[in-house]
mmCIF file of C-alpha atoms and ligand atoms in Angstrom:
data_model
loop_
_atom_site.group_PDB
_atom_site.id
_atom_site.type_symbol
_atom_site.label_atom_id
_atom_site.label_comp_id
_atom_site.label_asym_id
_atom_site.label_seq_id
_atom_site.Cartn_x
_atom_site.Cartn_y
_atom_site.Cartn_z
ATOM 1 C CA UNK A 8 115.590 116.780 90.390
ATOM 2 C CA UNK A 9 117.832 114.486 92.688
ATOM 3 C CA UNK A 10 116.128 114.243 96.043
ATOM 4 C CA UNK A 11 114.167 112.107 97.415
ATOM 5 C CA UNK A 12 111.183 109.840 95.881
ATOM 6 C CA UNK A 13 108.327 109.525 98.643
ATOM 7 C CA UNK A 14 105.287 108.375 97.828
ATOM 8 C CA UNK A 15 102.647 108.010 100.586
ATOM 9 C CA UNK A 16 99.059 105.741 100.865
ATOM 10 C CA UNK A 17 97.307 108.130 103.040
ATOM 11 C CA UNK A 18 95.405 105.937 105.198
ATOM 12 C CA UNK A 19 92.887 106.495 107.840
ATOM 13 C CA UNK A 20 91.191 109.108 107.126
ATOM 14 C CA UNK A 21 87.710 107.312 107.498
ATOM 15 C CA UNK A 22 88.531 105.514 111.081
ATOM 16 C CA UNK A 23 89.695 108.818 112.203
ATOM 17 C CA UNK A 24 86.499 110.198 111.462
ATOM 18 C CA UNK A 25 84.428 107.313 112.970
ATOM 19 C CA UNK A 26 86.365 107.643 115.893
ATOM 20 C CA UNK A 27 85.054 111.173 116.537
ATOM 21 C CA UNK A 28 81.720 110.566 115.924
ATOM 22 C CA UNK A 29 81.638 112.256 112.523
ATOM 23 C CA UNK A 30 81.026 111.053 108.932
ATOM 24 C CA UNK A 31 83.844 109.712 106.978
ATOM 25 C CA UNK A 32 83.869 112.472 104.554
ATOM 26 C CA UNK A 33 84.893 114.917 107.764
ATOM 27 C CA UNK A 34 87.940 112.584 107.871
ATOM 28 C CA UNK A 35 88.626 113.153 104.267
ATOM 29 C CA UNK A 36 88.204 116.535 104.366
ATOM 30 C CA UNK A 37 91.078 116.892 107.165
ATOM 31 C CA UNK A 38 92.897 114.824 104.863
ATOM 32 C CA UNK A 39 93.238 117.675 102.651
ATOM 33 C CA UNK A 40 94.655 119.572 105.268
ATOM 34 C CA UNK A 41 97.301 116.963 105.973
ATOM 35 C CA UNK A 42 98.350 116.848 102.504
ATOM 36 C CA UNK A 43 98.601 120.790 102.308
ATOM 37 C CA UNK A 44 101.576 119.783 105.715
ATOM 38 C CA UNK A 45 103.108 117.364 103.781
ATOM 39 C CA UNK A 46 103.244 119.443 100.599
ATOM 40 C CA UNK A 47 104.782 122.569 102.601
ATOM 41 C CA UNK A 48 107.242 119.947 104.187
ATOM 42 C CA UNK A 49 108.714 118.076 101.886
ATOM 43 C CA UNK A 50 111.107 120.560 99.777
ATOM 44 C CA UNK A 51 112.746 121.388 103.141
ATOM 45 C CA UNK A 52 113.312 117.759 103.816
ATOM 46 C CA UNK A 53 115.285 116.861 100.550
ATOM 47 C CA UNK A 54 112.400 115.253 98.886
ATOM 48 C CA UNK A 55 112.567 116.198 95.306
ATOM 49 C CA UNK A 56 109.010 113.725 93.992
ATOM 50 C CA UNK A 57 106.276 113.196 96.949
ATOM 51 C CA UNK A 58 103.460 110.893 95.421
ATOM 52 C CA UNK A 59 100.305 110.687 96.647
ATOM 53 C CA UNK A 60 97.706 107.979 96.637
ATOM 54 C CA UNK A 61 94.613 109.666 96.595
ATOM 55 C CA UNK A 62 91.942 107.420 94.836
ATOM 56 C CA UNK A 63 92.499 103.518 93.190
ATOM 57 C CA UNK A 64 90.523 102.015 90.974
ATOM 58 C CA UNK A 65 88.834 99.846 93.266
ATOM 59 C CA UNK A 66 87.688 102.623 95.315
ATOM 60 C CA UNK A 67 85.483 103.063 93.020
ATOM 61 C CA UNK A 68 83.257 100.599 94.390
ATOM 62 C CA UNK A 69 82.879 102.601 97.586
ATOM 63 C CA UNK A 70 79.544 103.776 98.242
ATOM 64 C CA UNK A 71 78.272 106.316 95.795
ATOM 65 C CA UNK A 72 78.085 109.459 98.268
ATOM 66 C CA UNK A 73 81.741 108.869 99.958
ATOM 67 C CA UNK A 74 82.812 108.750 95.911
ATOM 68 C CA UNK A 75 81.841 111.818 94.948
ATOM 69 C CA UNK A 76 82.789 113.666 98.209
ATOM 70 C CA UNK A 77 86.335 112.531 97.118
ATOM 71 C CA UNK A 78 85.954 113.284 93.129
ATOM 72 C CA UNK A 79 84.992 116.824 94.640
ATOM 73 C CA UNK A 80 87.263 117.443 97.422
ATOM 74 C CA UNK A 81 90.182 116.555 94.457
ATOM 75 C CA UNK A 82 88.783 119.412 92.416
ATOM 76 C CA UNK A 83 88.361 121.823 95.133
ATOM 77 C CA UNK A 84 92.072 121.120 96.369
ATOM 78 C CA UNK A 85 93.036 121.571 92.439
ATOM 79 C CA UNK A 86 91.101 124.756 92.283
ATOM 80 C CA UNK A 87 92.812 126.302 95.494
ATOM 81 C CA UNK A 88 96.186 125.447 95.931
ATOM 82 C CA UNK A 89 97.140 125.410 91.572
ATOM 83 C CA UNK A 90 98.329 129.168 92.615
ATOM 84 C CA UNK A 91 100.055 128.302 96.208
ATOM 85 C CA UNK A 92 101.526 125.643 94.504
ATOM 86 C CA UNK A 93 102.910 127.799 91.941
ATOM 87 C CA UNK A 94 104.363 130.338 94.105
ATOM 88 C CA UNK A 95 105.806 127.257 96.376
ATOM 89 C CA UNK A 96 107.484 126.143 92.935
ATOM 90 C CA UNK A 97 105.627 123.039 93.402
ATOM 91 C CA UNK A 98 105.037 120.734 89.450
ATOM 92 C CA UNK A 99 101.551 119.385 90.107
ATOM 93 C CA UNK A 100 100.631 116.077 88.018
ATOM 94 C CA UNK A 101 98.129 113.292 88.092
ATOM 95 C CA UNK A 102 99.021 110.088 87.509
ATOM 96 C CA UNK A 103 96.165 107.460 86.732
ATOM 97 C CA UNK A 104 93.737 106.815 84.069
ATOM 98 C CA UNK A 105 91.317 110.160 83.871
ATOM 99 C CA UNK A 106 89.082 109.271 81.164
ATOM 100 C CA UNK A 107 86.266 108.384 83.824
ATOM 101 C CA UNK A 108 86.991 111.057 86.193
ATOM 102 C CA UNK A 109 84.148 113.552 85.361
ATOM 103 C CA UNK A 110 84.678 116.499 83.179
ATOM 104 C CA UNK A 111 84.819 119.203 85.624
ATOM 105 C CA UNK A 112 87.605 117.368 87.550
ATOM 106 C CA UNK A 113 89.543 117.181 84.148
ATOM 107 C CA UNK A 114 89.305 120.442 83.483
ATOM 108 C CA UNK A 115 90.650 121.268 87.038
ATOM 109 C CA UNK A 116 93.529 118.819 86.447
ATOM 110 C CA UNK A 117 94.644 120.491 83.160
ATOM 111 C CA UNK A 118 94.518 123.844 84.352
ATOM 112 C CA UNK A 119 96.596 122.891 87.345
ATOM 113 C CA UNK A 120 99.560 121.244 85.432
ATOM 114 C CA UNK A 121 99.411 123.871 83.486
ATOM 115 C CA UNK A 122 99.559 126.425 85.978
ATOM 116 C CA UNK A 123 102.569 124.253 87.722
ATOM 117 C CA UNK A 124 104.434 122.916 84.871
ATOM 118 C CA UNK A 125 107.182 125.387 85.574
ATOM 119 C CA UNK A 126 107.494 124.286 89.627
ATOM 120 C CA UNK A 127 111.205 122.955 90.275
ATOM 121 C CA UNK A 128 111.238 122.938 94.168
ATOM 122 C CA UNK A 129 109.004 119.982 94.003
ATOM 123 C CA UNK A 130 107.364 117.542 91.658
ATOM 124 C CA UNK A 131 103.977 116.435 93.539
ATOM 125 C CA UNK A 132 102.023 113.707 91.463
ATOM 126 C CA UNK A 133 98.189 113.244 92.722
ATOM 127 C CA UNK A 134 97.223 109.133 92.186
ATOM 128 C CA UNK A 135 93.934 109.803 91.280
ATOM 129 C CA UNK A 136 91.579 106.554 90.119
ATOM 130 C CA UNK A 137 94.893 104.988 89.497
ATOM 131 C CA UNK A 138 96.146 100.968 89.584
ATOM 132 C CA UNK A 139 100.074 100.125 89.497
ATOM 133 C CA UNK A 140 99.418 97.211 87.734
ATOM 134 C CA UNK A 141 97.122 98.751 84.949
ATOM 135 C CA UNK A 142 100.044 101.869 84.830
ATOM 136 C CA UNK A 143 102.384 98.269 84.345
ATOM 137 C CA UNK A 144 100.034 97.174 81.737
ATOM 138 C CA UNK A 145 99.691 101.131 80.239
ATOM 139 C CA UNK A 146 103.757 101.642 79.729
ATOM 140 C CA UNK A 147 103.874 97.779 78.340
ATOM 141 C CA UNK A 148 101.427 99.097 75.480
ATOM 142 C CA UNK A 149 103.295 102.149 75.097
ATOM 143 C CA UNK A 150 107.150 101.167 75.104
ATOM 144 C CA UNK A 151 108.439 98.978 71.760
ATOM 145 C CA UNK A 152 110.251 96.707 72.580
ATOM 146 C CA UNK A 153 109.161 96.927 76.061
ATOM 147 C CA UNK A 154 112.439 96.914 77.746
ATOM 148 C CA UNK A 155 113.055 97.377 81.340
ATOM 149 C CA UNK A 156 114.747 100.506 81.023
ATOM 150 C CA UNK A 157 111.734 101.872 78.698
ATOM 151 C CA UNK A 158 108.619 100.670 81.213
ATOM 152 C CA UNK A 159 110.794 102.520 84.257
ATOM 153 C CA UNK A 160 111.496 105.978 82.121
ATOM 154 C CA UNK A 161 107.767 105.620 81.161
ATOM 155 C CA UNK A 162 106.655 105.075 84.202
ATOM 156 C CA UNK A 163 108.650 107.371 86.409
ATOM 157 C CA UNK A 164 111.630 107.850 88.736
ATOM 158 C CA UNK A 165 111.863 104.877 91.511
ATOM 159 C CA UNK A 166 110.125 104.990 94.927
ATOM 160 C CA UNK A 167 113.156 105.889 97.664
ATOM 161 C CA UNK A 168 110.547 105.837 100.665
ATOM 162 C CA UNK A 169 107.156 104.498 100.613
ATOM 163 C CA UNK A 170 105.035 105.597 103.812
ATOM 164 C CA UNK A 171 101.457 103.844 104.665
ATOM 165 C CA UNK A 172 99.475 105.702 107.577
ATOM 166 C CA UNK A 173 96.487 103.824 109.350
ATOM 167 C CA UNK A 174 98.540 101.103 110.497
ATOM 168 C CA UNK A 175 97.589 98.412 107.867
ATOM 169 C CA UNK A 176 100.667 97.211 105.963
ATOM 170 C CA UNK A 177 99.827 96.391 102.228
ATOM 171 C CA UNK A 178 100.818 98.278 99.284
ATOM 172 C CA UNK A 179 97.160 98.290 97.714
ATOM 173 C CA UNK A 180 98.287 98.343 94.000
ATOM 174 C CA UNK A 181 100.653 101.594 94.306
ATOM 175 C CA UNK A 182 103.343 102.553 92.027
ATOM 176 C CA UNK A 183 104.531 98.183 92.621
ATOM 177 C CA UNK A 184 106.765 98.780 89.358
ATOM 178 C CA UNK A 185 108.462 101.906 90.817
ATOM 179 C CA UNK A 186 108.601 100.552 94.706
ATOM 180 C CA UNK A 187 110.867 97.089 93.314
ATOM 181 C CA UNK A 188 113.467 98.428 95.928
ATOM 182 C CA UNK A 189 111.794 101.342 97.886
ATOM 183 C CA UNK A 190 111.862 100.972 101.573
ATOM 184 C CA UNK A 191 108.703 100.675 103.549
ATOM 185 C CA UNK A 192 107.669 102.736 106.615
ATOM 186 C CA UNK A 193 104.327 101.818 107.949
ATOM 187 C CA UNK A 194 103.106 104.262 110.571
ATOM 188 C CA UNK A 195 99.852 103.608 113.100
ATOM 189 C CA UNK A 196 98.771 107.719 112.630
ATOM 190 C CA UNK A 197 95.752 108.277 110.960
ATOM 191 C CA UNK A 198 96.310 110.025 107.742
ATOM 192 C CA UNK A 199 94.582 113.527 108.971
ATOM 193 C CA UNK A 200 96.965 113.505 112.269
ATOM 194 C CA UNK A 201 100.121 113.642 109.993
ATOM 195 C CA UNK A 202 102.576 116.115 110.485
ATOM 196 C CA UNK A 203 105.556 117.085 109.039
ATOM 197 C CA UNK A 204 107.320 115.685 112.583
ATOM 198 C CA UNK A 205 105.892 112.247 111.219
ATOM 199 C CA UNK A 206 107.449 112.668 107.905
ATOM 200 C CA UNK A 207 110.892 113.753 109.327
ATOM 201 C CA UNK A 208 110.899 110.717 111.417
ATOM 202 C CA UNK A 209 109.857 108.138 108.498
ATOM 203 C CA UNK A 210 113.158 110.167 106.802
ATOM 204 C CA UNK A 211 115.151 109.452 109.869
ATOM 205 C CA UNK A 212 114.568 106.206 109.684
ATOM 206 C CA UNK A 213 114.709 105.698 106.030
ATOM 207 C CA UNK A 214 118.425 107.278 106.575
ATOM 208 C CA UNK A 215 119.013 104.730 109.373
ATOM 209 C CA UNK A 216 118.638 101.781 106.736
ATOM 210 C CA UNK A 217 120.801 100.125 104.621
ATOM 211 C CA UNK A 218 119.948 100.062 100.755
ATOM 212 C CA UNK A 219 121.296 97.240 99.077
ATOM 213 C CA UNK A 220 119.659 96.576 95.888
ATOM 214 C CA UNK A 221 119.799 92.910 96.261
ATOM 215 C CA UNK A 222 123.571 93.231 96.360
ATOM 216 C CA UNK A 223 126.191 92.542 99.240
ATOM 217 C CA UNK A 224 126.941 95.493 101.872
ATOM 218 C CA UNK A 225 130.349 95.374 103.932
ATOM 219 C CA UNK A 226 131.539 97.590 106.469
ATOM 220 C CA UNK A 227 133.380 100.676 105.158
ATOM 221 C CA UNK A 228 136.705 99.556 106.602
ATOM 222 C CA UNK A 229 136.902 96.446 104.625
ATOM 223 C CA UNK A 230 135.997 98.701 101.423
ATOM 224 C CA UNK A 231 134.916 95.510 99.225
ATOM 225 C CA UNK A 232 133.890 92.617 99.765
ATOM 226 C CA UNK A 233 136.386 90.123 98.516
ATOM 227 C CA UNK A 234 134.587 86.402 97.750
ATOM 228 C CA UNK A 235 138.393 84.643 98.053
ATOM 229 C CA UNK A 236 138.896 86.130 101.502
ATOM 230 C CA UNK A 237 140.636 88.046 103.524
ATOM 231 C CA UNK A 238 143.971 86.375 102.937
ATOM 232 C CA UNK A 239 143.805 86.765 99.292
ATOM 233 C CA UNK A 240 142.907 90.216 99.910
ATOM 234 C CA UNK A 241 146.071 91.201 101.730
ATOM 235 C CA UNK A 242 148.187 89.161 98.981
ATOM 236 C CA UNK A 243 146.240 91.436 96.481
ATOM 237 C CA UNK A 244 147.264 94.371 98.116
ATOM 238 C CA UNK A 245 151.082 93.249 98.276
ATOM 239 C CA UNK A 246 151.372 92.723 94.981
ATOM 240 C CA UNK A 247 150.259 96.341 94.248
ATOM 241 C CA UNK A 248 145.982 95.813 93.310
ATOM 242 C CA UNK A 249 144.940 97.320 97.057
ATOM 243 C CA UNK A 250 141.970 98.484 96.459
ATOM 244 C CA UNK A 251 140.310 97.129 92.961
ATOM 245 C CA UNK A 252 141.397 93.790 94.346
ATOM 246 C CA UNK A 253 138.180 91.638 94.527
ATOM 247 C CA UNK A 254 135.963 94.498 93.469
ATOM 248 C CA UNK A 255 133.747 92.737 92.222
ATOM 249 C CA UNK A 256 132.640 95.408 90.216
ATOM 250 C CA UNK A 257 131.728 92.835 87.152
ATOM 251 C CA UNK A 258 130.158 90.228 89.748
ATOM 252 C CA UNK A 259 127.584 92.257 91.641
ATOM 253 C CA UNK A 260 129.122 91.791 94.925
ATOM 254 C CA UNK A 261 130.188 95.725 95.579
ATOM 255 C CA UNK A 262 128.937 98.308 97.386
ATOM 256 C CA UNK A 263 126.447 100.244 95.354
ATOM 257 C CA UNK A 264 128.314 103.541 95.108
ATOM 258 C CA UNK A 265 126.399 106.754 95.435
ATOM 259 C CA UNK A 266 126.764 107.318 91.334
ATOM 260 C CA UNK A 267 125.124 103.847 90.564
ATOM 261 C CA UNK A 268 122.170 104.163 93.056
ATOM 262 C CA UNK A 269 121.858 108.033 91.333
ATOM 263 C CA UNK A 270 121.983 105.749 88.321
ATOM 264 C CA UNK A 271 119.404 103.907 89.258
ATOM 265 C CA UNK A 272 116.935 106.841 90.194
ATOM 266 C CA UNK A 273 117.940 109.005 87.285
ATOM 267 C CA UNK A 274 117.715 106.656 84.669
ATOM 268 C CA UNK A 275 114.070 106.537 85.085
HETATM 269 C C1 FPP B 312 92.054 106.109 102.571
HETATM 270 O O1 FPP B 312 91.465 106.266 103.841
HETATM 271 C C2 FPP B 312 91.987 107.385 101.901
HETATM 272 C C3 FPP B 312 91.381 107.592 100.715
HETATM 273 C C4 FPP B 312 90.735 106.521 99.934
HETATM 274 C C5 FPP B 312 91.297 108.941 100.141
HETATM 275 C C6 FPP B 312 92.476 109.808 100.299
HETATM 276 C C7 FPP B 312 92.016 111.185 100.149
HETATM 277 C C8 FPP B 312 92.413 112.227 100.867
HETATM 278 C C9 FPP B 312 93.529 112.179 101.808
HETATM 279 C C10 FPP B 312 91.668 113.489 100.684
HETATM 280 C C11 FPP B 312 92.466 114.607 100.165
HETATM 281 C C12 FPP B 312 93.342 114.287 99.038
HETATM 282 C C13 FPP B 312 93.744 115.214 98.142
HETATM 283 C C14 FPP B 312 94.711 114.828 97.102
HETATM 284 C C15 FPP B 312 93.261 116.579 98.134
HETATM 285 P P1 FPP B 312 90.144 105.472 104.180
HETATM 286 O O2 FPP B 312 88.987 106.352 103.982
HETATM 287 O O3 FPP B 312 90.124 104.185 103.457
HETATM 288 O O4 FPP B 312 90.363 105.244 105.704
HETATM 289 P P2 FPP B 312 89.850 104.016 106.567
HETATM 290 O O5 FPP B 312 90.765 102.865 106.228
HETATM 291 O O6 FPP B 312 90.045 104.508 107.942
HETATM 292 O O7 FPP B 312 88.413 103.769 106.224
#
């Protein structure tokens, strides 16, 4: 798939509750509805991955009730939309440790990737009790020798966009391998007022930025950037180099070019 890589922490959902007078599990709830938006949206939008954080390890050590409102609203949202998804041509994975989810929400997880595994309009991964640094520590075990390029195909394709709701601006131990160079929209909206309109406008500006990749950008007009100048760029061009003078293709300093950020993304 070459679109997009989103991933989102939905924030807010409790505060937005709390605000209304209602219990926090009402704001979860209408969290669910949210992600069903964001789901429907995204294909249409050129996002090809949309990751959601959904449950980290450390919420664990929320109170006991709010816990298993979660654990159950996951399974319920498995159980219901493993068909729409289908028929939306949505893949539907879960990326996390699972061995302490409980049994039932296994089950639910298996039979949705399996009911999905053919989607290609969309591949939507679920972080479900899941820690970027123990998913770090996970593809470390898994990859010998564990090379950079191993850890990021285990792992998954890189974070484009990464989008927190609820205003705080962390990343909360989310996908940090995969986000090295994804750009960061933090948005004040509770996580249960998020529309597709908010995800079009974290795209828009997402497209407004510049992605660099730690390297040099110029100006299209000057093409590359040439470290001996401007002069010695117009004597390059005389004597018949134009435009590979002062590439720098083998010293980092040029433009990324659309094949080597593809690169990038596919070679995960
Ligand atoms: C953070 O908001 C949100 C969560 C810990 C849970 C996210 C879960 C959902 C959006 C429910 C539906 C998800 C799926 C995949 C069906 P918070 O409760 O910490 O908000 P607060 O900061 O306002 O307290």
């Amino acid at each position: 798939m070459d679109g997009l890589h989103v991933a989102i922490i939905m924030d807010g959902n409790g505060r937005w509750a709390t605000a209304r007078g209602r219990p926090r599990a009402d704001g979860h709830r209408a969290g669910t509805e949210a992600v069903r938006r964001t789901v429907e949206a995204a294909p249409a939008l050129g996002i090809s991955t949309l990751t959601l954080y959904a449950f980290s390890t450390d919420n664990w050590h929320r109170p006991q009730t709010e816990v298993s409102t979660l654990l159950d609203l996951f399974r319920t949202y498995l159980h219901s939309e493993a068909r729409r998804c289908r028929e939306q041509g949505v893949r539907l994975r879960v990326l996390g440790r699972r061995e302490r989810l409980p049994v039932p929400l296994q089950a639910a997880i298996n039979r949705a990737e399996r009911l999905t595994a053919a989607g290609q309009a969309l591949d939507l991964r679920l972080a479900i009790n899941y820690s970027g640094r123990d998913a770090i520590l996970d593809a470390i075990g898994r990859c010998t020798p564990p090379t950079r390029e191993a850890v990021s195909r285990y792992l998954g394709p890189e974070v484009d966009l990464l989008i927190r709701t609820g205003g705080e601006q962390r990343l909360s131990d989310f996908l940090l391998w995969e986000s090295a160079y994804a750009e960061l929209v933090f948005t004040p909206r509770m996580w249960p007022d998020f529309e597709a309109a908010d995800l079009r406008a974290a795209l828009q500006e997402f497209h407004g930025r510049e992605r660099r990749f730690g390297r040099l950008l110029v100006p299209q007009t000057l093409r590359w950037l040439d470290p001996r100048g401007a002069e010695s760029r117009e004597k390059s061009s005389e004597d018949g180099n134009g435009d590979q003078a002062g590439a720098g293709a083998d010293d980092g300093h040029c433009v990324p070019s659309r094949d080597s950020v593809e690169q990038r993304r596919n070679h995960a």
